[in-house]
Amino acid sequence: MLFPDDFSTWEQTFQELMQEEKPGAKWSLHLDKNIVPDGAALGWRQHQQTVLGRFQCSRCCRSWTSAQVMILCHMYPDTLKSQGQARMRIFGQKCQKCFGCQFETPKFSTEIIKRILNNLVNYILQRYYGHRKIALTSNASLGEKVTLDGPHDTRNCEACSLNSHGRCALAHKVKPPRSPSPLPKSSSPSKSCPPPPQTRNTDFGNKTFQDFGNRTFQGCREPPQREIEPPLFLFLSIAAFALFSLFTR
């Protein structure tokens, strides 16, 4: 791992990359802790990128890895002399567990440092020398075992604390989960089945009778209709016939 304080290695690698792509171009790279996001002076351009870095709290010694370490660069060219200068600021993060702690400086692997400088050189070549645009190297291609998704910790990000909008420009935004779509309403009215008849017991001495004989209704079939009672005149005829038989004996 290399520290940003060992910036001479950064400057040397930057010069080598520029000479490979643009021989004769003279660009300088300096570390500047005074530049801020969206605060480039007149005639300067701004370039931002987020990379993978590792932090360690100087108070509790807790360490963590972040895929959203912000690197800010301000550049000013002198195209007539094919030269220019670039100023870089590496933003820190605070420990989530300690209250009132300082912003810690991240550590980077050699591969990450080369990626940062490659992206910066490609941006300079594209903006000031008309080179074609080259896609930036992603964190996922570095094979680091770290979760790259998730919300950006704006409360503990140094770049977010300095930005007038309250967030650094490349703060990771997580899309809110989609709410489940409501089920489509059926146009045809639903047919409700009548509730099954309840069984009622009636005691007569030692015998028990069930009013409906434990009948079971299936599906939406209508309950059976009551039987038609015999007419009154039938009972009267039977009674008259019984009296006639009694008197004729």
PDB file of C-alpha atoms in Angstrom:
ATOM      1  CA  MET A   1       0.000   0.000   0.000  1.00  0.00           C
ATOM      2  CA  LEU A   2       1.166   3.561  -0.764  1.00  0.00           C
ATOM      3  CA  PHE A   3       0.232   6.748   1.080  1.00  0.00           C
ATOM      4  CA  PRO A   4      -0.779   9.988  -0.648  1.00  0.00           C
ATOM      5  CA  ASP A   5       2.013  11.653   1.395  1.00  0.00           C
ATOM      6  CA  ASP A   6       4.503   9.752  -0.751  1.00  0.00           C
ATOM      7  CA  PHE A   7       3.461  11.945  -3.652  1.00  0.00           C
ATOM      8  CA  SER A   8       6.779  11.872  -5.484  1.00  0.00           C
ATOM      9  CA  THR A   9       5.822   8.424  -6.773  1.00  0.00           C
ATOM     10  CA  TRP A  10       2.566   9.853  -8.092  1.00  0.00           C
ATOM     11  CA  GLU A  11       4.361  12.676  -9.915  1.00  0.00           C
ATOM     12  CA  GLN A  12       6.878  10.336 -11.502  1.00  0.00           C
ATOM     13  CA  THR A  13       4.206   7.909 -12.713  1.00  0.00           C
ATOM     14  CA  PHE A  14       2.140  10.815 -14.082  1.00  0.00           C
ATOM     15  CA  GLN A  15       5.104  12.141 -16.089  1.00  0.00           C
ATOM     16  CA  GLU A  16       5.830   8.699 -17.515  1.00  0.00           C
ATOM     17  CA  LEU A  17       2.234   8.189 -18.641  1.00  0.00           C
ATOM     18  CA  MET A  18       2.127  11.624 -20.298  1.00  0.00           C
ATOM     19  CA  GLN A  19       5.376  10.981 -22.190  1.00  0.00           C
ATOM     20  CA  GLU A  20       4.085   7.637 -23.436  1.00  0.00           C
ATOM     21  CA  GLU A  21       0.977   9.210 -24.938  1.00  0.00           C
ATOM     22  CA  LYS A  22       2.224  12.727 -25.763  1.00  0.00           C
ATOM     23  CA  PRO A  23       6.030  12.958 -26.090  1.00  0.00           C
ATOM     24  CA  GLY A  24       7.280  16.491 -25.559  1.00  0.00           C
ATOM     25  CA  ALA A  25       4.279  17.571 -23.461  1.00  0.00           C
ATOM     26  CA  LYS A  26       5.312  18.939 -20.094  1.00  0.00           C
ATOM     27  CA  TRP A  27       2.695  18.715 -17.403  1.00  0.00           C
ATOM     28  CA  SER A  28       3.256  19.032 -13.677  1.00  0.00           C
ATOM     29  CA  LEU A  29       1.209  17.403 -10.928  1.00  0.00           C
ATOM     30  CA  HIS A  30       0.990  18.805  -7.402  1.00  0.00           C
ATOM     31  CA  LEU A  31      -0.975  17.883  -4.305  1.00  0.00           C
ATOM     32  CA  ASP A  32      -3.223  20.767  -3.247  1.00  0.00           C
ATOM     33  CA  LYS A  33      -5.465  20.526  -0.174  1.00  0.00           C
ATOM     34  CA  ASN A  34      -7.117  23.870  -0.876  1.00  0.00           C
ATOM     35  CA  ILE A  35      -9.075  23.071  -4.045  1.00  0.00           C
ATOM     36  CA  VAL A  36     -12.759  22.257  -3.579  1.00  0.00           C
ATOM     37  CA  PRO A  37     -15.449  20.601  -5.729  1.00  0.00           C
ATOM     38  CA  ASP A  38     -17.062  22.980  -8.219  1.00  0.00           C
ATOM     39  CA  GLY A  39     -14.568  25.680  -7.243  1.00  0.00           C
ATOM     40  CA  ALA A  40     -12.199  25.754 -10.214  1.00  0.00           C
ATOM     41  CA  ALA A  41     -10.774  29.178 -11.025  1.00  0.00           C
ATOM     42  CA  LEU A  42     -11.350  30.914 -14.352  1.00  0.00           C
ATOM     43  CA  GLY A  43      -9.669  29.011 -17.164  1.00  0.00           C
ATOM     44  CA  TRP A  44      -9.258  25.848 -15.122  1.00  0.00           C
ATOM     45  CA  ARG A  45     -11.068  22.581 -15.713  1.00  0.00           C
ATOM     46  CA  GLN A  46     -12.260  20.137 -13.108  1.00  0.00           C
ATOM     47  CA  HIS A  47     -12.039  16.347 -13.196  1.00  0.00           C
ATOM     48  CA  GLN A  48     -13.437  14.023 -10.530  1.00  0.00           C
ATOM     49  CA  GLN A  49     -13.312  10.287 -10.020  1.00  0.00           C
ATOM     50  CA  THR A  50     -14.074   7.817  -7.245  1.00  0.00           C
ATOM     51  CA  VAL A  51     -11.765   4.937  -6.427  1.00  0.00           C
ATOM     52  CA  LEU A  52     -11.248   2.155  -3.938  1.00  0.00           C
ATOM     53  CA  GLY A  53      -9.315   3.026  -0.790  1.00  0.00           C
ATOM     54  CA  ARG A  54      -8.743   1.822   2.732  1.00  0.00           C
ATOM     55  CA  PHE A  55      -8.967   3.879   5.921  1.00  0.00           C
ATOM     56  CA  GLN A  56      -7.954   3.414   9.543  1.00  0.00           C
ATOM     57  CA  CYS A  57      -9.236   5.500  12.424  1.00  0.00           C
ATOM     58  CA  SER A  58      -6.422   7.148  14.371  1.00  0.00           C
ATOM     59  CA  ARG A  59      -8.552   7.070  17.530  1.00  0.00           C
ATOM     60  CA  CYS A  60     -10.036   3.559  17.761  1.00  0.00           C
ATOM     61  CA  CYS A  61      -7.854   1.859  15.104  1.00  0.00           C
ATOM     62  CA  ARG A  62     -10.957   0.633  13.297  1.00  0.00           C
ATOM     63  CA  SER A  63     -10.341   0.083   9.575  1.00  0.00           C
ATOM     64  CA  TRP A  64     -12.766   0.093   6.666  1.00  0.00           C
ATOM     65  CA  THR A  65     -12.738  -0.045   2.882  1.00  0.00           C
ATOM     66  CA  SER A  66     -14.632   2.395   0.685  1.00  0.00           C
ATOM     67  CA  ALA A  67     -15.271   2.249  -3.044  1.00  0.00           C
ATOM     68  CA  GLN A  68     -16.170   5.957  -3.101  1.00  0.00           C
ATOM     69  CA  VAL A  69     -12.960   7.743  -2.208  1.00  0.00           C
ATOM     70  CA  MET A  70     -13.144  10.977  -4.162  1.00  0.00           C
ATOM     71  CA  ILE A  71     -10.193  12.314  -6.175  1.00  0.00           C
ATOM     72  CA  LEU A  72     -10.478  15.918  -7.402  1.00  0.00           C
ATOM     73  CA  CYS A  73      -8.214  17.513 -10.020  1.00  0.00           C
ATOM     74  CA  HIS A  74      -8.051  21.074 -11.366  1.00  0.00           C
ATOM     75  CA  MET A  75      -6.105  21.587 -14.618  1.00  0.00           C
ATOM     76  CA  TYR A  76      -4.793  24.628 -16.452  1.00  0.00           C
ATOM     77  CA  PRO A  77      -3.190  24.240 -19.911  1.00  0.00           C
ATOM     78  CA  ASP A  78      -0.704  26.289 -21.887  1.00  0.00           C
ATOM     79  CA  THR A  79      -1.434  24.854 -25.323  1.00  0.00           C
ATOM     80  CA  LEU A  80       1.065  27.133 -27.112  1.00  0.00           C
ATOM     81  CA  LYS A  81       3.942  25.594 -25.163  1.00  0.00           C
ATOM     82  CA  SER A  82       2.303  22.142 -24.931  1.00  0.00           C
ATOM     83  CA  GLN A  83       2.439  22.186 -21.201  1.00  0.00           C
ATOM     84  CA  GLY A  84       0.172  22.639 -18.229  1.00  0.00           C
ATOM     85  CA  GLN A  85      -0.317  21.990 -14.561  1.00  0.00           C
ATOM     86  CA  ALA A  86      -2.654  19.765 -12.614  1.00  0.00           C
ATOM     87  CA  ARG A  87      -3.554  20.043  -8.957  1.00  0.00           C
ATOM     88  CA  MET A  88      -4.942  17.070  -7.082  1.00  0.00           C
ATOM     89  CA  ARG A  89      -6.793  16.663  -3.809  1.00  0.00           C
ATOM     90  CA  ILE A  90      -7.518  13.315  -2.171  1.00  0.00           C
ATOM     91  CA  PHE A  91     -10.504  13.503   0.164  1.00  0.00           C
ATOM     92  CA  GLY A  92     -10.734  11.628   3.437  1.00  0.00           C
ATOM     93  CA  GLN A  93     -13.480  10.018   5.469  1.00  0.00           C
ATOM     94  CA  LYS A  94     -14.400   9.934   9.154  1.00  0.00           C
ATOM     95  CA  CYS A  95     -14.887   6.874  11.310  1.00  0.00           C
ATOM     96  CA  GLN A  96     -18.553   6.001  11.754  1.00  0.00           C
ATOM     97  CA  LYS A  97     -18.018   4.809  15.330  1.00  0.00           C
ATOM     98  CA  CYS A  98     -16.107   7.765  16.807  1.00  0.00           C
ATOM     99  CA  PHE A  99     -17.733  11.120  17.528  1.00  0.00           C
ATOM    100  CA  GLY A 100     -15.864  14.287  16.588  1.00  0.00           C
ATOM    101  CA  CYS A 101     -12.966  12.465  14.961  1.00  0.00           C
ATOM    102  CA  GLN A 102     -10.847  13.821  12.121  1.00  0.00           C
ATOM    103  CA  PHE A 103     -10.943  12.982   8.422  1.00  0.00           C
ATOM    104  CA  GLU A 104      -8.575  10.093   7.839  1.00  0.00           C
ATOM    105  CA  THR A 105      -6.288   9.905   4.794  1.00  0.00           C
ATOM    106  CA  PRO A 106      -6.897   6.844   2.590  1.00  0.00           C
ATOM    107  CA  LYS A 107      -4.354   4.290   1.496  1.00  0.00           C
ATOM    108  CA  PHE A 108      -4.230   2.959  -2.067  1.00  0.00           C
ATOM    109  CA  SER A 109      -2.682  -0.022  -3.746  1.00  0.00           C
ATOM    110  CA  THR A 110      -0.192   0.481  -6.571  1.00  0.00           C
ATOM    111  CA  GLU A 111      -2.831  -0.656  -9.042  1.00  0.00           C
ATOM    112  CA  ILE A 112      -5.336   1.913  -7.774  1.00  0.00           C
ATOM    113  CA  ILE A 113      -2.782   4.729  -7.996  1.00  0.00           C
ATOM    114  CA  LYS A 114      -2.009   3.821 -11.580  1.00  0.00           C
ATOM    115  CA  ARG A 115      -5.689   3.770 -12.376  1.00  0.00           C
ATOM    116  CA  ILE A 116      -6.159   7.274 -10.899  1.00  0.00           C
ATOM    117  CA  LEU A 117      -3.289   8.684 -12.933  1.00  0.00           C
ATOM    118  CA  ASN A 118      -4.328   6.862 -16.107  1.00  0.00           C
ATOM    119  CA  ASN A 119      -7.796   8.376 -15.897  1.00  0.00           C
ATOM    120  CA  LEU A 120      -6.308  11.840 -15.342  1.00  0.00           C
ATOM    121  CA  VAL A 121      -3.900  11.539 -18.296  1.00  0.00           C
ATOM    122  CA  ASN A 122      -6.682  10.291 -20.581  1.00  0.00           C
ATOM    123  CA  TYR A 123      -8.851  13.255 -19.590  1.00  0.00           C
ATOM    124  CA  ILE A 124      -6.036  15.743 -20.353  1.00  0.00           C
ATOM    125  CA  LEU A 125      -5.324  14.122 -23.720  1.00  0.00           C
ATOM    126  CA  GLN A 126      -9.003  14.175 -24.639  1.00  0.00           C
ATOM    127  CA  ARG A 127      -9.679  17.772 -23.569  1.00  0.00           C
ATOM    128  CA  TYR A 128      -6.517  19.518 -24.738  1.00  0.00           C
ATOM    129  CA  TYR A 129      -5.048  17.308 -27.468  1.00  0.00           C
ATOM    130  CA  GLY A 130      -8.114  15.899 -29.221  1.00  0.00           C
ATOM    131  CA  HIS A 131      -7.514  12.261 -28.364  1.00  0.00           C
ATOM    132  CA  ARG A 132     -10.432   9.908 -28.433  1.00  0.00           C
ATOM    133  CA  LYS A 133     -12.340   9.231 -25.268  1.00  0.00           C
ATOM    134  CA  ILE A 134     -11.249   6.165 -23.322  1.00  0.00           C
ATOM    135  CA  ALA A 135     -13.551   4.472 -20.835  1.00  0.00           C
ATOM    136  CA  LEU A 136     -12.485   4.804 -17.211  1.00  0.00           C
ATOM    137  CA  THR A 137     -11.305   1.719 -15.380  1.00  0.00           C
ATOM    138  CA  SER A 138     -13.994   0.546 -12.976  1.00  0.00           C
ATOM    139  CA  ASN A 139     -13.520  -0.601  -9.409  1.00  0.00           C
ATOM    140  CA  ALA A 140     -15.128  -3.935 -10.236  1.00  0.00           C
ATOM    141  CA  SER A 141     -12.350  -4.808 -12.706  1.00  0.00           C
ATOM    142  CA  LEU A 142      -9.701  -4.681  -9.985  1.00  0.00           C
ATOM    143  CA  GLY A 143     -10.856  -7.873  -8.347  1.00  0.00           C
ATOM    144  CA  GLU A 144     -11.180  -6.375  -4.872  1.00  0.00           C
ATOM    145  CA  LYS A 145     -13.442  -8.267  -2.492  1.00  0.00           C
ATOM    146  CA  VAL A 146     -15.549  -5.382  -1.294  1.00  0.00           C
ATOM    147  CA  THR A 147     -19.211  -4.488  -1.648  1.00  0.00           C
ATOM    148  CA  LEU A 148     -19.483  -1.703  -4.241  1.00  0.00           C
ATOM    149  CA  ASP A 149     -23.200  -1.081  -3.812  1.00  0.00           C
ATOM    150  CA  GLY A 150     -24.912   0.865  -1.096  1.00  0.00           C
ATOM    151  CA  PRO A 151     -25.639   4.462  -0.117  1.00  0.00           C
ATOM    152  CA  HIS A 152     -22.871   7.048   0.080  1.00  0.00           C
ATOM    153  CA  ASP A 153     -21.999   8.057   3.658  1.00  0.00           C
ATOM    154  CA  THR A 154     -22.375  11.794   3.154  1.00  0.00           C
ATOM    155  CA  ARG A 155     -22.043  12.614   6.876  1.00  0.00           C
ATOM    156  CA  ASN A 156     -18.497  11.243   7.036  1.00  0.00           C
ATOM    157  CA  CYS A 157     -17.304  12.257   3.550  1.00  0.00           C
ATOM    158  CA  GLU A 158     -14.898  15.206   3.449  1.00  0.00           C
ATOM    159  CA  ALA A 159     -15.878  16.141  -0.111  1.00  0.00           C
ATOM    160  CA  CYS A 160     -19.562  16.251   0.819  1.00  0.00           C
ATOM    161  CA  SER A 161     -18.831  18.516   3.787  1.00  0.00           C
ATOM    162  CA  LEU A 162     -17.164  21.077   1.476  1.00  0.00           C
ATOM    163  CA  ASN A 163     -19.628  20.987  -1.398  1.00  0.00           C
ATOM    164  CA  SER A 164     -22.190  23.777  -1.464  1.00  0.00           C
ATOM    165  CA  HIS A 165     -24.863  21.248  -2.407  1.00  0.00           C
ATOM    166  CA  GLY A 166     -24.099  19.054   0.584  1.00  0.00           C
ATOM    167  CA  ARG A 167     -22.989  16.100  -1.553  1.00  0.00           C
ATOM    168  CA  CYS A 168     -19.924  15.378  -3.637  1.00  0.00           C
ATOM    169  CA  ALA A 169     -20.653  15.220  -7.349  1.00  0.00           C
ATOM    170  CA  LEU A 170     -20.048  11.493  -7.645  1.00  0.00           C
ATOM    171  CA  ALA A 171     -21.890  10.417  -4.509  1.00  0.00           C
ATOM    172  CA  HIS A 172     -23.352   6.995  -5.154  1.00  0.00           C
ATOM    173  CA  LYS A 173     -27.112   7.132  -5.555  1.00  0.00           C
ATOM    174  CA  VAL A 174     -29.147   4.023  -4.829  1.00  0.00           C
ATOM    175  CA  LYS A 175     -32.390   3.682  -6.662  1.00  0.00           C
ATOM    176  CA  PRO A 176     -35.311   3.306  -4.303  1.00  0.00           C
ATOM    177  CA  PRO A 177     -36.972  -0.078  -4.468  1.00  0.00           C
ATOM    178  CA  ARG A 178     -39.982  -0.258  -6.668  1.00  0.00           C
ATOM    179  CA  SER A 179     -43.281  -0.657  -4.898  1.00  0.00           C
ATOM    180  CA  PRO A 180     -45.235  -3.708  -5.971  1.00  0.00           C
ATOM    181  CA  SER A 181     -47.808  -2.916  -8.617  1.00  0.00           C
ATOM    182  CA  PRO A 182     -51.415  -3.344  -7.506  1.00  0.00           C
ATOM    183  CA  LEU A 183     -53.247  -6.379  -8.731  1.00  0.00           C
ATOM    184  CA  PRO A 184     -55.596  -5.698 -11.668  1.00  0.00           C
ATOM    185  CA  LYS A 185     -59.220  -5.440 -10.716  1.00  0.00           C
ATOM    186  CA  SER A 186     -61.556  -7.919 -12.329  1.00  0.00           C
ATOM    187  CA  SER A 187     -64.323  -6.402 -14.440  1.00  0.00           C
ATOM    188  CA  SER A 188     -66.785  -9.253 -13.844  1.00  0.00           C
ATOM    189  CA  PRO A 189     -68.559  -9.255 -10.472  1.00  0.00           C
ATOM    190  CA  SER A 190     -67.558 -12.102  -8.200  1.00  0.00           C
ATOM    191  CA  LYS A 191     -70.225 -14.526  -7.113  1.00  0.00           C
ATOM    192  CA  SER A 192     -70.213 -15.228  -3.421  1.00  0.00           C
ATOM    193  CA  CYS A 193     -71.349 -18.612  -2.193  1.00  0.00           C
ATOM    194  CA  PRO A 194     -73.970 -18.734   0.572  1.00  0.00           C
ATOM    195  CA  PRO A 195     -72.583 -19.889   3.911  1.00  0.00           C
ATOM    196  CA  PRO A 196     -73.286 -23.533   4.761  1.00  0.00           C
ATOM    197  CA  PRO A 197     -76.243 -24.075   7.118  1.00  0.00           C
ATOM    198  CA  GLN A 198     -75.376 -24.474  10.750  1.00  0.00           C
ATOM    199  CA  THR A 199     -76.394 -27.703  12.459  1.00  0.00           C
ATOM    200  CA  ARG A 200     -78.818 -27.279  15.297  1.00  0.00           C
ATOM    201  CA  ASN A 201     -79.584 -30.037  17.785  1.00  0.00           C
ATOM    202  CA  THR A 202     -83.042 -30.405  19.345  1.00  0.00           C
ATOM    203  CA  ASP A 203     -83.519 -32.769  22.270  1.00  0.00           C
ATOM    204  CA  PHE A 204     -86.767 -34.691  22.777  1.00  0.00           C
ATOM    205  CA  GLY A 205     -86.235 -37.006  25.730  1.00  0.00           C
ATOM    206  CA  ASN A 206     -83.439 -39.408  24.853  1.00  0.00           C
ATOM    207  CA  LYS A 207     -83.618 -38.793  21.068  1.00  0.00           C
ATOM    208  CA  THR A 208     -81.683 -36.165  19.123  1.00  0.00           C
ATOM    209  CA  PHE A 209     -82.798 -34.902  15.754  1.00  0.00           C
ATOM    210  CA  GLN A 210     -80.801 -32.699  13.399  1.00  0.00           C
ATOM    211  CA  ASP A 211     -82.876 -30.184  11.507  1.00  0.00           C
ATOM    212  CA  PHE A 212     -81.002 -30.577   8.245  1.00  0.00           C
ATOM    213  CA  GLY A 213     -79.572 -34.035   8.608  1.00  0.00           C
ATOM    214  CA  ASN A 214     -75.923 -32.825   8.266  1.00  0.00           C
ATOM    215  CA  ARG A 215     -76.515 -31.742   4.684  1.00  0.00           C
ATOM    216  CA  THR A 216     -73.463 -30.381   2.831  1.00  0.00           C
ATOM    217  CA  PHE A 217     -73.701 -27.769   0.142  1.00  0.00           C
ATOM    218  CA  GLN A 218     -70.987 -27.860  -2.491  1.00  0.00           C
ATOM    219  CA  GLY A 219     -69.918 -24.996  -4.775  1.00  0.00           C
ATOM    220  CA  CYS A 220     -72.544 -22.349  -5.206  1.00  0.00           C
ATOM    221  CA  ARG A 221     -75.533 -24.730  -5.433  1.00  0.00           C
ATOM    222  CA  GLU A 222     -78.749 -23.330  -4.027  1.00  0.00           C
ATOM    223  CA  PRO A 223     -80.069 -24.964  -0.821  1.00  0.00           C
ATOM    224  CA  PRO A 224     -82.913 -27.501  -1.294  1.00  0.00           C
ATOM    225  CA  GLN A 225     -86.401 -26.104  -1.231  1.00  0.00           C
ATOM    226  CA  ARG A 226     -88.917 -27.069   1.447  1.00  0.00           C
ATOM    227  CA  GLU A 227     -91.479 -29.715   0.565  1.00  0.00           C
ATOM    228  CA  ILE A 228     -94.996 -28.493  -0.168  1.00  0.00           C
ATOM    229  CA  GLU A 229     -97.385 -29.267   2.708  1.00  0.00           C
ATOM    230  CA  PRO A 230    -100.638 -31.200   1.838  1.00  0.00           C
ATOM    231  CA  PRO A 231    -103.731 -28.979   1.458  1.00  0.00           C
ATOM    232  CA  LEU A 232    -106.196 -28.540   4.302  1.00  0.00           C
ATOM    233  CA  PHE A 233    -109.103 -30.141   2.505  1.00  0.00           C
ATOM    234  CA  LEU A 234    -107.265 -33.454   2.400  1.00  0.00           C
ATOM    235  CA  PHE A 235    -107.194 -33.609   6.200  1.00  0.00           C
ATOM    236  CA  LEU A 236    -110.901 -32.697   6.360  1.00  0.00           C
ATOM    237  CA  SER A 237    -111.787 -35.465   3.921  1.00  0.00           C
ATOM    238  CA  ILE A 238    -109.933 -38.040   5.976  1.00  0.00           C
ATOM    239  CA  ALA A 239    -111.677 -36.872   9.167  1.00  0.00           C
ATOM    240  CA  ALA A 240    -115.142 -37.013   7.512  1.00  0.00           C
ATOM    241  CA  PHE A 241    -114.481 -40.513   6.212  1.00  0.00           C
ATOM    242  CA  ALA A 242    -113.491 -41.679   9.692  1.00  0.00           C
ATOM    243  CA  LEU A 243    -116.703 -40.282  11.255  1.00  0.00           C
ATOM    244  CA  PHE A 244    -118.861 -41.852   8.537  1.00  0.00           C
ATOM    245  CA  SER A 245    -117.320 -45.255   9.148  1.00  0.00           C
ATOM    246  CA  LEU A 246    -117.916 -44.914  12.898  1.00  0.00           C
ATOM    247  CA  PHE A 247    -121.669 -44.219  12.602  1.00  0.00           C
ATOM    248  CA  THR A 248    -122.390 -46.834   9.995  1.00  0.00           C
ATOM    249  CA  ARG A 249    -121.189 -49.717  12.176  1.00  0.00           C
TER     250      ARG A 249
END
